[in-house]
mmCIF file of C-alpha atoms in Angstrom:
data_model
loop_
_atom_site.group_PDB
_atom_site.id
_atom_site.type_symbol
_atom_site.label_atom_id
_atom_site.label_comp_id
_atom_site.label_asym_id
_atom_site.label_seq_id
_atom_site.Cartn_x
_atom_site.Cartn_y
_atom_site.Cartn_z
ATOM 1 C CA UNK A 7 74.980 63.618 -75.717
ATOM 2 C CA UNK A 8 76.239 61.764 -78.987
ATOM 3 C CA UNK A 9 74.946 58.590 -78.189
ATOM 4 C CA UNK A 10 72.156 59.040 -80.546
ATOM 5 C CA UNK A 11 70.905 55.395 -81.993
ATOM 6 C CA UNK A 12 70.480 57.142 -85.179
ATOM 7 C CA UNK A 13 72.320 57.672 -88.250
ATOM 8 C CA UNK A 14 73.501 61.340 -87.619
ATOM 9 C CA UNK A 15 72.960 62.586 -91.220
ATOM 10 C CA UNK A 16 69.246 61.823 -92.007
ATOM 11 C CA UNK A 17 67.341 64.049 -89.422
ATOM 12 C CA UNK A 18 68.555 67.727 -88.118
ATOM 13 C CA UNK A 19 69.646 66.422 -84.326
ATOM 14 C CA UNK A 20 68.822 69.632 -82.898
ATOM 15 C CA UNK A 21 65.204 69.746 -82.953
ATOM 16 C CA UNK A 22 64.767 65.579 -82.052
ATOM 17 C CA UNK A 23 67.226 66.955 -79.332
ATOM 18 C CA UNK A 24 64.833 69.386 -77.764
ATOM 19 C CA UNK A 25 61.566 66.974 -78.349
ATOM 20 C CA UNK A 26 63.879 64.463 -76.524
ATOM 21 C CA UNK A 27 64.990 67.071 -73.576
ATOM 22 C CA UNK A 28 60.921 68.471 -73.321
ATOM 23 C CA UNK A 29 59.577 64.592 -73.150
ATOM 24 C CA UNK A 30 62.283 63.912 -70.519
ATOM 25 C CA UNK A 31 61.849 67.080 -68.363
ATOM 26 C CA UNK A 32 58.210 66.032 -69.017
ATOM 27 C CA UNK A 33 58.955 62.934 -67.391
ATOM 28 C CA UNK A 34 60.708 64.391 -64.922
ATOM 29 C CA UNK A 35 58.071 66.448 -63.679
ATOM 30 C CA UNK A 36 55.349 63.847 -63.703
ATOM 31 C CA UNK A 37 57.707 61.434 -61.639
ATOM 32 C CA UNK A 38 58.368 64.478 -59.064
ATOM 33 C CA UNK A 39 54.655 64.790 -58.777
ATOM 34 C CA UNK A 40 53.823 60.980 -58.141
ATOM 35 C CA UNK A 41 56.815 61.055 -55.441
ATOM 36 C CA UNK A 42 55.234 64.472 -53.713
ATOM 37 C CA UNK A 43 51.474 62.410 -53.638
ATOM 38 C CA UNK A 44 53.567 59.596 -52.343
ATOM 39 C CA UNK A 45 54.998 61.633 -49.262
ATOM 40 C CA UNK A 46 51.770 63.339 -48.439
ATOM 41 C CA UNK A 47 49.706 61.118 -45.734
ATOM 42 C CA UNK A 48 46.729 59.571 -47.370
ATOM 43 C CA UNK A 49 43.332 61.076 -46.324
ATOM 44 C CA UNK A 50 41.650 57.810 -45.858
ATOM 45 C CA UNK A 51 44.007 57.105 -42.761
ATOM 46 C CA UNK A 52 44.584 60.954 -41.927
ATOM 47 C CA UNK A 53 41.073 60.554 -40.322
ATOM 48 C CA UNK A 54 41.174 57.650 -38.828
ATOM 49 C CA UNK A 55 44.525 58.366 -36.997
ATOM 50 C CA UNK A 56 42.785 61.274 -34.854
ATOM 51 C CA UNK A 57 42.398 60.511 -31.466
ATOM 52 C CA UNK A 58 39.012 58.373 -31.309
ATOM 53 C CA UNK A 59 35.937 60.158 -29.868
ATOM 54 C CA UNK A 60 35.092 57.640 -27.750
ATOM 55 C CA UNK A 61 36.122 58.228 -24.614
ATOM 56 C CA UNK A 62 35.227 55.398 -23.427
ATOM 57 C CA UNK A 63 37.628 54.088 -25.859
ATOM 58 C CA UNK A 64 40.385 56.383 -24.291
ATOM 59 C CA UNK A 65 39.042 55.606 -20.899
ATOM 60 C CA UNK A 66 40.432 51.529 -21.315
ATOM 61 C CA UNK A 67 43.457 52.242 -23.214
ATOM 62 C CA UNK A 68 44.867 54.740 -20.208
ATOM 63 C CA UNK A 69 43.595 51.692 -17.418
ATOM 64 C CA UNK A 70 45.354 49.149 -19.545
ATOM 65 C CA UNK A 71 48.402 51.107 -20.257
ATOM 66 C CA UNK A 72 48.919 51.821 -16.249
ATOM 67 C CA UNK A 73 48.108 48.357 -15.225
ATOM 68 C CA UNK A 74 50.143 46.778 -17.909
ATOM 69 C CA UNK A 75 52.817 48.760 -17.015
ATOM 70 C CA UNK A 76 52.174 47.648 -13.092
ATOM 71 C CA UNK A 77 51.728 44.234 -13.510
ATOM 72 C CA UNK A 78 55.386 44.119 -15.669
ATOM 73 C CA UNK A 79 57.110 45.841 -12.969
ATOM 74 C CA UNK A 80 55.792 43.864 -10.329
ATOM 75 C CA UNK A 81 56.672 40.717 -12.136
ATOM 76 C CA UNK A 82 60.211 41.684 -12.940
ATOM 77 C CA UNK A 83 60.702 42.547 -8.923
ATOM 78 C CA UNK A 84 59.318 39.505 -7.678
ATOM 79 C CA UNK A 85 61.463 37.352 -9.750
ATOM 80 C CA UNK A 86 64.849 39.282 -8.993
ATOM 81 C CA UNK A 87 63.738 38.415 -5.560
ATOM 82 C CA UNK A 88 63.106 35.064 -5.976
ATOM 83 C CA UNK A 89 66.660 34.869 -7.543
ATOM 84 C CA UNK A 90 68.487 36.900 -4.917
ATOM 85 C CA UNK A 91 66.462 35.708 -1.903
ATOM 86 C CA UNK A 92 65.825 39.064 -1.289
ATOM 87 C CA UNK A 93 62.192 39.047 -0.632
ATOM 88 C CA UNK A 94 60.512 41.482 -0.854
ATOM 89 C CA UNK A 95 62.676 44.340 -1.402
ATOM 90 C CA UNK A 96 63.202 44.564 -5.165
ATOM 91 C CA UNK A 97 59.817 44.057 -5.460
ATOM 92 C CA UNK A 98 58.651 46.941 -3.483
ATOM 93 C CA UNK A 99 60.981 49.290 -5.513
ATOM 94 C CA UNK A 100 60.021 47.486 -8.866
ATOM 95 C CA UNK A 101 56.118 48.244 -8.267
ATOM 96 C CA UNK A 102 57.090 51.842 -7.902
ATOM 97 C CA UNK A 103 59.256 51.919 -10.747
ATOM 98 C CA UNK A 104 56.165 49.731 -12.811
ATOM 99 C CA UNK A 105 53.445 52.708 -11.727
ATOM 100 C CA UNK A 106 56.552 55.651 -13.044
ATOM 101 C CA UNK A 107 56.510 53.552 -16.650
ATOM 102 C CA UNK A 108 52.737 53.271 -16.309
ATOM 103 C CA UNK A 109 52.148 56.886 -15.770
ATOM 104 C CA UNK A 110 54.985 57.723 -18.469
ATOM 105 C CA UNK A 111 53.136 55.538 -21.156
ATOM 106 C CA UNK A 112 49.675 57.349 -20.280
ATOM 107 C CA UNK A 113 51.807 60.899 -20.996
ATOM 108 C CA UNK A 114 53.276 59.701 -24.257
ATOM 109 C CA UNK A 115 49.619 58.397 -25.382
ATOM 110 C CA UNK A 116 47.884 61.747 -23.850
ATOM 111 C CA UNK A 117 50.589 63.785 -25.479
ATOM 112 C CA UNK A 118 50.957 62.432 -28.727
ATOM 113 C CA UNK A 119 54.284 61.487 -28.308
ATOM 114 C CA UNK A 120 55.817 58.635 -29.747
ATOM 115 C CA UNK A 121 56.157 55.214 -27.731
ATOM 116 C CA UNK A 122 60.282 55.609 -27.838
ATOM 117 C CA UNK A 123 62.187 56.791 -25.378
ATOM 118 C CA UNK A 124 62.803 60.158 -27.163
ATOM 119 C CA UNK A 125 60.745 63.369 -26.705
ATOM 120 C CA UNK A 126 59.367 64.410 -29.957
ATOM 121 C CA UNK A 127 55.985 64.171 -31.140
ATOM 122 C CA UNK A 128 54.816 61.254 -33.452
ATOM 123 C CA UNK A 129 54.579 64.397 -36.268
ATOM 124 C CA UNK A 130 57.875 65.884 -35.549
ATOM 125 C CA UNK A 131 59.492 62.222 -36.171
ATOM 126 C CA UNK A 132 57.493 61.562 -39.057
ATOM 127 C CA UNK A 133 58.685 64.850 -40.760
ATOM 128 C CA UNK A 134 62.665 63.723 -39.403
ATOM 129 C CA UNK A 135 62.410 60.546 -41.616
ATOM 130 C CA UNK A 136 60.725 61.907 -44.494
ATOM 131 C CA UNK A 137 63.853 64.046 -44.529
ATOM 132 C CA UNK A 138 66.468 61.440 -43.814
ATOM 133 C CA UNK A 139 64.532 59.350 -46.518
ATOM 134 C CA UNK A 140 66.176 61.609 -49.123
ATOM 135 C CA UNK B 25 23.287 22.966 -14.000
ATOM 136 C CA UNK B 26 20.797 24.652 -16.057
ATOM 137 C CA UNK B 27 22.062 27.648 -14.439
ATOM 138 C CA UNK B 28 25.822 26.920 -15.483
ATOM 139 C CA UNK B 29 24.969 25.666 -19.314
ATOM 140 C CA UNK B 30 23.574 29.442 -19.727
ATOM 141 C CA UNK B 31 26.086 31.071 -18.030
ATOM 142 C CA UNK B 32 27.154 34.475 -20.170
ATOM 143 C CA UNK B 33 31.092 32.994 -20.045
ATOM 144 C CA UNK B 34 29.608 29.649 -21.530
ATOM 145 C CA UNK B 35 30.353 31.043 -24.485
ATOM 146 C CA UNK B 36 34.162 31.270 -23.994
ATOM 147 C CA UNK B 37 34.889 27.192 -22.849
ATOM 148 C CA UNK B 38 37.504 25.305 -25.430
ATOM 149 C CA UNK B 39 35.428 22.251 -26.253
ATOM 150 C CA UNK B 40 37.779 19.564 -27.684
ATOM 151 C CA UNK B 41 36.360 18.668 -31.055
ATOM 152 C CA UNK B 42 39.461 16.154 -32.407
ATOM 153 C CA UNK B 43 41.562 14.679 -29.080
ATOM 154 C CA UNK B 44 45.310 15.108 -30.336
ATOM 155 C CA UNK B 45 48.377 14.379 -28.555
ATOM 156 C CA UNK B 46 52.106 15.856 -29.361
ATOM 157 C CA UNK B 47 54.273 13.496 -26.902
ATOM 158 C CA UNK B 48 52.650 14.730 -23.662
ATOM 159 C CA UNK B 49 51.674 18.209 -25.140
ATOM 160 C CA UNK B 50 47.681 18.439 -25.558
ATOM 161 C CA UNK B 51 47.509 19.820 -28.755
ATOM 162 C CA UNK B 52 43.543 18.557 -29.848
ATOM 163 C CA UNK B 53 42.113 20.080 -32.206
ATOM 164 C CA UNK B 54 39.224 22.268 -30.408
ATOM 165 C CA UNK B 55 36.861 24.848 -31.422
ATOM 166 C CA UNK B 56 39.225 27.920 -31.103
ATOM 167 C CA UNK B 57 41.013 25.818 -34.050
ATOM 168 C CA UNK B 58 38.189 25.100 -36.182
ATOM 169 C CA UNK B 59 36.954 29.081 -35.824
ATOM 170 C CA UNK B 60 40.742 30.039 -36.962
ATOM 171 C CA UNK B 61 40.731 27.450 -39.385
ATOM 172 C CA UNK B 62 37.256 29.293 -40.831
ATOM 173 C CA UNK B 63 39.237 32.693 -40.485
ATOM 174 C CA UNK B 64 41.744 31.928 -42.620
ATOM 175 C CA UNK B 65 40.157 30.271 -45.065
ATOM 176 C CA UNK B 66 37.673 33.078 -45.152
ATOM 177 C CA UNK B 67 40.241 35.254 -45.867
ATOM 178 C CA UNK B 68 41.750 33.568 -48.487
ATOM 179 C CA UNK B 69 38.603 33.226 -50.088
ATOM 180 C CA UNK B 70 37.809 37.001 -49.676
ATOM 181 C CA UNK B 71 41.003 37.652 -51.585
ATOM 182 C CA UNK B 72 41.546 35.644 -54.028
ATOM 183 C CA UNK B 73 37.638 35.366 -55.213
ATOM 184 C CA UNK B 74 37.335 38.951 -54.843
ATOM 185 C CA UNK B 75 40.211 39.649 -57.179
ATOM 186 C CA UNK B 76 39.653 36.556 -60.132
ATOM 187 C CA UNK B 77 38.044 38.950 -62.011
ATOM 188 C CA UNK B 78 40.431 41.796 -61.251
ATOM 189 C CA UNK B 79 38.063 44.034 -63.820
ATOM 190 C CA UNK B 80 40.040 47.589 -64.660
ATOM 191 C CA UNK B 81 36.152 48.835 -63.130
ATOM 192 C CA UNK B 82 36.537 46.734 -59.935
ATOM 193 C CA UNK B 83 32.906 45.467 -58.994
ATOM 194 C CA UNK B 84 31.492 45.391 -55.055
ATOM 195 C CA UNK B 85 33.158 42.314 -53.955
ATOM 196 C CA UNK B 86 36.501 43.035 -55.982
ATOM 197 C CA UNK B 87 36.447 47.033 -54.142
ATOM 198 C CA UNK B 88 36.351 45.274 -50.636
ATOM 199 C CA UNK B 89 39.383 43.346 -51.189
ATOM 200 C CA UNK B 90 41.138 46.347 -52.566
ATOM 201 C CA UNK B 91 40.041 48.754 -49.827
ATOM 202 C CA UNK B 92 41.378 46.557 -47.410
ATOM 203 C CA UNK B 93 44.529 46.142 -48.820
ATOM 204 C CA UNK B 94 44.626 50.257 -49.933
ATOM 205 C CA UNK B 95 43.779 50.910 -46.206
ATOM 206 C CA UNK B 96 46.481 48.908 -44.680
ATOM 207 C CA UNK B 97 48.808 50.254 -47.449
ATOM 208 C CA UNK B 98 48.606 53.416 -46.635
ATOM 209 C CA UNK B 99 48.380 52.941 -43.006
ATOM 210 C CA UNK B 100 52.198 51.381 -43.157
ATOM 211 C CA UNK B 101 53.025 54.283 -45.227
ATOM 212 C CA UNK B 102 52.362 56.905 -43.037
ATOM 213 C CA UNK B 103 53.564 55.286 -39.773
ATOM 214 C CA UNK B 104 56.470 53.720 -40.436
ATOM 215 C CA UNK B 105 57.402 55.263 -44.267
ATOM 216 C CA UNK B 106 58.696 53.786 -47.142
ATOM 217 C CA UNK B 107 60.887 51.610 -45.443
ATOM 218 C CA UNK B 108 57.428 49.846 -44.198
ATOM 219 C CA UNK B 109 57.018 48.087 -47.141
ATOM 220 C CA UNK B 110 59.114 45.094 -46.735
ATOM 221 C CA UNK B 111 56.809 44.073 -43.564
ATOM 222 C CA UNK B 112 53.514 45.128 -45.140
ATOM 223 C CA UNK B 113 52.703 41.121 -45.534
ATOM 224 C CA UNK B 114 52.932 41.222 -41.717
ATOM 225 C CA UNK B 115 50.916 43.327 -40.727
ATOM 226 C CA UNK B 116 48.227 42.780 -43.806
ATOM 227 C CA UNK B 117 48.078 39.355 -42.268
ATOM 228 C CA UNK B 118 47.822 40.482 -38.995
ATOM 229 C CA UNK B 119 45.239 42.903 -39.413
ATOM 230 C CA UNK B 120 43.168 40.226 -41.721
ATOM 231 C CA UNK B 121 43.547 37.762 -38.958
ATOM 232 C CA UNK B 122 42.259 39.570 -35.775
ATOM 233 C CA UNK B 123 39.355 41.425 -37.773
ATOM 234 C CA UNK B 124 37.919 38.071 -39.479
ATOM 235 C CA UNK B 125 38.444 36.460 -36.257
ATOM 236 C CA UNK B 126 36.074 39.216 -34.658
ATOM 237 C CA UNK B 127 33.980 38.864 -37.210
ATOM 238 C CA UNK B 128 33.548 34.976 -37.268
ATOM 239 C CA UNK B 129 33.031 35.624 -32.992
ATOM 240 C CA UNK B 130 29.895 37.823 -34.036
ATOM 241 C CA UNK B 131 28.478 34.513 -35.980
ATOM 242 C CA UNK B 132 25.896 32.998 -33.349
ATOM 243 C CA UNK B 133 26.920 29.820 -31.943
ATOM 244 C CA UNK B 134 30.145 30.543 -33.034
ATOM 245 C CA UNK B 135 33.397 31.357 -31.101
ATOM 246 C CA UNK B 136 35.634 34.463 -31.076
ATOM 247 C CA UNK B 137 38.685 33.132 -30.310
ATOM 248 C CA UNK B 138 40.072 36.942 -29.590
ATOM 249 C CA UNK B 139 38.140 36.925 -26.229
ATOM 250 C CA UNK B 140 40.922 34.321 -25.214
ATOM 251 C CA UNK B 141 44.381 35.883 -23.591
ATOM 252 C CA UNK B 142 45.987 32.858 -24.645
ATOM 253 C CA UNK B 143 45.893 33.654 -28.478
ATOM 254 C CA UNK B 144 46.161 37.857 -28.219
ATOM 255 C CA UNK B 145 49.163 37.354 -26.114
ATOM 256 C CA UNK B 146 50.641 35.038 -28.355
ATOM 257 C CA UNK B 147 50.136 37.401 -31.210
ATOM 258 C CA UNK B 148 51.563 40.589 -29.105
ATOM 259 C CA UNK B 149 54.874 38.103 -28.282
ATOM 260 C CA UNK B 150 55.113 37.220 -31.624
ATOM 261 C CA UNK B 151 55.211 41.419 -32.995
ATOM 262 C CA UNK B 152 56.828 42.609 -29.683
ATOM 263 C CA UNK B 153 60.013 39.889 -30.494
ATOM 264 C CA UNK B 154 60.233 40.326 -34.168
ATOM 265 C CA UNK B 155 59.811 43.809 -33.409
ATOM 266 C CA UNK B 156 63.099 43.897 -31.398
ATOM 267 C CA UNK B 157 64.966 41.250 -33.641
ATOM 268 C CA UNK B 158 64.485 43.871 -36.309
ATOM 269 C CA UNK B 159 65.535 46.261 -34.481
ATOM 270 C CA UNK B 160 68.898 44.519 -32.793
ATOM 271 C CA UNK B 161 69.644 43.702 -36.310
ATOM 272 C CA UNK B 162 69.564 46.898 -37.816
ATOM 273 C CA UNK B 163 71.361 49.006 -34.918
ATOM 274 C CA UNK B 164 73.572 46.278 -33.363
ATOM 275 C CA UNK B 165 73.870 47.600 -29.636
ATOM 276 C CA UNK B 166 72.868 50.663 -30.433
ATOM 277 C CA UNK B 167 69.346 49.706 -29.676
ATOM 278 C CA UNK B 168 70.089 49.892 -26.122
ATOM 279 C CA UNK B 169 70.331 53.694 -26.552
ATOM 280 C CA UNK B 170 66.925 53.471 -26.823
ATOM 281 C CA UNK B 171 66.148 53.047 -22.568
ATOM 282 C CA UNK B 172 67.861 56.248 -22.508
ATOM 283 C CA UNK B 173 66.356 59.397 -23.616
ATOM 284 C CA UNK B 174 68.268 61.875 -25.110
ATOM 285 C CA UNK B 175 69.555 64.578 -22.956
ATOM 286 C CA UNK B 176 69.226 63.535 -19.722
ATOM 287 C CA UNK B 177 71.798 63.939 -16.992
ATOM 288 C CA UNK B 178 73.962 60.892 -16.360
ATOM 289 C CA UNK B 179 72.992 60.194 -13.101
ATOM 290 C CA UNK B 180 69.309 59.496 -13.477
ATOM 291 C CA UNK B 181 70.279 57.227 -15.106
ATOM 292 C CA UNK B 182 69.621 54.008 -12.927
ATOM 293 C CA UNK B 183 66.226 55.299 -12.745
ATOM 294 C CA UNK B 184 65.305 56.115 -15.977
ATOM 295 C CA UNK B 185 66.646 52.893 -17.851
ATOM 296 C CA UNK B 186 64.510 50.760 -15.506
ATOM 297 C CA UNK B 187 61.581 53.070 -15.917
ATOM 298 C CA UNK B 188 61.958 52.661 -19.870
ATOM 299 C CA UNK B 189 62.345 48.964 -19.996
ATOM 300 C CA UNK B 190 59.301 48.804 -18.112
ATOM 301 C CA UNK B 191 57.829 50.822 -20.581
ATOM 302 C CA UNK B 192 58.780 48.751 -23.217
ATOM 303 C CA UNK B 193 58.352 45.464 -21.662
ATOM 304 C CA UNK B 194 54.508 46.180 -20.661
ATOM 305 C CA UNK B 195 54.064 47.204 -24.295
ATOM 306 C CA UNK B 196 52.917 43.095 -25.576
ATOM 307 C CA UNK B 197 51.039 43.125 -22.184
ATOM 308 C CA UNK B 198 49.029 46.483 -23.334
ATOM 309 C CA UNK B 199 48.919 45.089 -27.031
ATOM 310 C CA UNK B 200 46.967 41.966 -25.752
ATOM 311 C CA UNK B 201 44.962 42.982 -23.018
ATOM 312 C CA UNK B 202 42.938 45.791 -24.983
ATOM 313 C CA UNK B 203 42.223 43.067 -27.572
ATOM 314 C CA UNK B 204 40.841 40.488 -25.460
ATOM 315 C CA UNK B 205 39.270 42.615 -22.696
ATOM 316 C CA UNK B 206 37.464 44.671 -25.527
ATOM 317 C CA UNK B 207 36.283 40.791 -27.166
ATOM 318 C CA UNK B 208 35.847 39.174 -23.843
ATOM 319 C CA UNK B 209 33.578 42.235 -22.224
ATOM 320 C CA UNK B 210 31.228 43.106 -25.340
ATOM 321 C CA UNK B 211 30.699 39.128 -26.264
ATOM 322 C CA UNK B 212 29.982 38.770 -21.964
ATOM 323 C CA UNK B 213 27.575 41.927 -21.942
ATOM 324 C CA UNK B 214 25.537 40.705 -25.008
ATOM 325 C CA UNK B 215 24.771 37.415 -23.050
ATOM 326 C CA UNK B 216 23.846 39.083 -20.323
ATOM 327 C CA UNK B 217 21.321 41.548 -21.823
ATOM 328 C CA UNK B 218 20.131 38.782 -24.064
ATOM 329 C CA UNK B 219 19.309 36.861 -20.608
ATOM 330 C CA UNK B 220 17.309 39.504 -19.696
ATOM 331 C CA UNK B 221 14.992 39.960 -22.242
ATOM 332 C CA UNK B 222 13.354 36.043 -21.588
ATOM 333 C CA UNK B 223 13.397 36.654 -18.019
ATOM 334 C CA UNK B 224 11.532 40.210 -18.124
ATOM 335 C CA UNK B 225 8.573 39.305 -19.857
ATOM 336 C CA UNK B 226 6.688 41.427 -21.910
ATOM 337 C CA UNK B 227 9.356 44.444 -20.561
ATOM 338 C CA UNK B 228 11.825 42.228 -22.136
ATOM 339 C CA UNK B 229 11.336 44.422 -25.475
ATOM 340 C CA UNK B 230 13.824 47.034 -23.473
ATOM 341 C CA UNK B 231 17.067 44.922 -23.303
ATOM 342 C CA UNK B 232 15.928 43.323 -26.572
ATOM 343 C CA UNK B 233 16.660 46.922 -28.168
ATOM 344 C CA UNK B 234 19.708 47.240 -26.272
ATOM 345 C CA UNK B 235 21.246 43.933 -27.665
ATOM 346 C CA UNK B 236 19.916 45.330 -30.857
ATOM 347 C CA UNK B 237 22.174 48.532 -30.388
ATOM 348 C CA UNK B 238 24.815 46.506 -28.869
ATOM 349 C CA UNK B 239 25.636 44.293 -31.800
ATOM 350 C CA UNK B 240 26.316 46.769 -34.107
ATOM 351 C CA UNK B 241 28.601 48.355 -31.423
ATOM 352 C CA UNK B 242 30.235 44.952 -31.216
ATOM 353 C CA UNK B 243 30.511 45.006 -35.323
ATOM 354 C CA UNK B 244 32.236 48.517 -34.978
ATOM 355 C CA UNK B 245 34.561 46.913 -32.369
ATOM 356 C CA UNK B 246 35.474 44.325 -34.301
ATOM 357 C CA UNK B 247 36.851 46.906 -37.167
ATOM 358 C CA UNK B 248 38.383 49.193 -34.196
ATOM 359 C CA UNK B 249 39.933 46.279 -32.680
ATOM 360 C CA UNK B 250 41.591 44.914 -35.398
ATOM 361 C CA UNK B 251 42.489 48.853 -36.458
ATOM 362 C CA UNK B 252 43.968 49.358 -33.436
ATOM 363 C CA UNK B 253 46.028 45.896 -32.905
ATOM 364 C CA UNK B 254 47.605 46.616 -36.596
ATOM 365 C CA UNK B 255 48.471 50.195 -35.861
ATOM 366 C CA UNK B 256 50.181 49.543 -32.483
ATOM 367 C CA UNK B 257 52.308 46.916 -34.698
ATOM 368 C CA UNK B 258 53.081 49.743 -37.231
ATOM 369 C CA UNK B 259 54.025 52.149 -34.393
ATOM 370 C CA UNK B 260 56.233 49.606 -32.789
ATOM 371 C CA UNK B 261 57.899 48.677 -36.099
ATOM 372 C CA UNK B 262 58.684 52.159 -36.730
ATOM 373 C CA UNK B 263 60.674 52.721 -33.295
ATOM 374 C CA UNK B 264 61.962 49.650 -34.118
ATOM 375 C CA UNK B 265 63.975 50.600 -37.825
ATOM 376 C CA UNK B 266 63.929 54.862 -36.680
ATOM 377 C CA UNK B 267 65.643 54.522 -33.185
ATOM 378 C CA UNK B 268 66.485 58.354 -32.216
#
């Protein structure tokens, strides 16, 4: 508080003091405010994250989500196979296990879950990090 | 022959423009490259003419190149938070990349090099490994927590890791495939209807709407697609640094 850069006898400190204290809580506020617009989603991409109307759209994305899902599995069974001699075995169980990650990834896109392995909605998350941001 | 030249998947062949070789790699410079070539410097060009000027009252060119960056801004913002911001360059890039690159396919005669598996997969390999690079690096072997949701009893285990990986394996193959099938299809089913409208006659005036209608669906793809590509990258990212 005595750190003034001042010489301490030519102006009363008390009211510089409390210009000083008003500009800084000024300050303070306007910097709070920026931070809160910060946090807030933007509108622009508020819109444009709602689930398209197209349902065409949706249509594809729940095909390619399945058969992706499929096609990995399969892939990933064949080749353990191919290493173990095993033929066809793994594969068999890794298509079923490939259709169970497809059908999981169509639930987390219809439900608006996040892609991770943990069950909260995209929202819920969000709102976890903006907390643990600060 | 005749038949073949106006085939509607003519439009997809690599023609070799420049014959390179790399040892006994092919490497030639083709069409695909000359079209991302043209992307890039398109881009460039976009944003660094756009913003000579950069007027305090931003003109029309000068408010495209700010949009774009504003939009993909504030799309990293709100899906992966403030911690975003050191990949933003990323993903601007990426999102440049794959919507000029739709747009330059929508030039006639010219080539979308999207419509090819070869480069969307190579761009969903590229985020999907990065992606998990980031996030080894940042949790150490923690990450691997992530095949295993929370809560569930130990011994569903050796179903539900599998089931996860999966999951997260498929997610380049997903990333790609709805890029180029969405390219691939639309550029296919303009060729097609285009056919028609020659071989109909004076009816022809029905599919020649269509196509009409259909290229400005294809325009609006080419925003989705690129939209959609850069958001998946965000949402990946954000798993990636906010493991559970």
């Amino acid at each position: 508080m005595n750190t003034q850069p001042e010489k301490p006898g030519s102006t009363p400190p008390a009211p510089k003091n409390l210009e000083e204290k008003q500009s800084l809580e000024d300050l303070d506020r306007r910097v709070r405010e920026l931070r809160e617009e910060r946090r807030k989603p933007s509108k622009l991409s508020m819109n444009i994250k709602a689930p398209p109307s197209n349902v065409l759209g949706l249509a594809f994305r729940v095909a390619v989500e399945l058969v992706s899902a499929l096609v990995v599995g399969a892939i990933i069974g064949w080749s353990l196979d191919y290493w173990l001699d095993t033929r066809p075995w793994i594969m068999l169980v890794f298509v079923v296990l490939g259709a169970a990650a497809g059908i999981l990834n169509v639930y987390r896109l219809a439900s608006g879950f996040a892609y991770a392995a943990n069950y909260q909605t995209a929202d819920e998350k969000d709102q976890e990090h903006r907390d643990s941001d600060l | 022959m005749a038949v073949e030249k106006h085939s509607p998947l003519a439009q997809f062949e690599i023609k070799e423009l420049i014959p390179m070789e790399i040892g006994s790699l092919d490497a030639s410079f083709t069409n695909s490259s000359l079209v991302m070539v043209l992307t890039v410097v398109s881009i460039a060009a976009f944003l660094v003419l756009g913003m000579r000027k950069h007027a305090h009252v931003p003109g029309r060119w000068q408010s495209m190149a700010e949009l774009s960056y504003i939009f993909i801004a504030n799309m990293v913002k709100d899906t992966v938070g403030s911690e975003g911001r050191t990949y933003f360059p990323f993903i601007f890039s990426v999102f440049m990349f794959v919507l000029f690159g739709n747009l330059w396919g929508m030039v006639p005669y010219s080539f979308a090099f999207t419509s090819h598996i070869a480069v969307t997969f190579t761009m969903a390999a590229f985020v999907f490994i990065g992606v998990t690079l980031i996030a080894l690096a940042k949790h150490k072997m923690h990450f691997f927590s992530f095949f295993m949701p929370q809560g569930a009893p130990i011994y569903m285990a050796p179903l539900l890791i599998p089931i996860e990986v999966i999951s997260y394996l498929s997610r380049p193959i997903s990333l790609s495939v709805r890029l180029f099938a969405n390219m691939l299809a639309g550029h296919t089913l303009l060729k097609v209807f285009a056919g028609f409208v020659i071989s109909l006659g004076a009816l022809g005036v029905l599919p020649l709407l269509f196509v009409v209608a259909l290229t400005g669906l294809e325009f609006v793809i080419a925003f989705l697609q690129a939209f959609v590509f850069a958001i998946l990258t965000c949402l990946y990212l954000n798993d990636a640094l906010h493991l559970h």
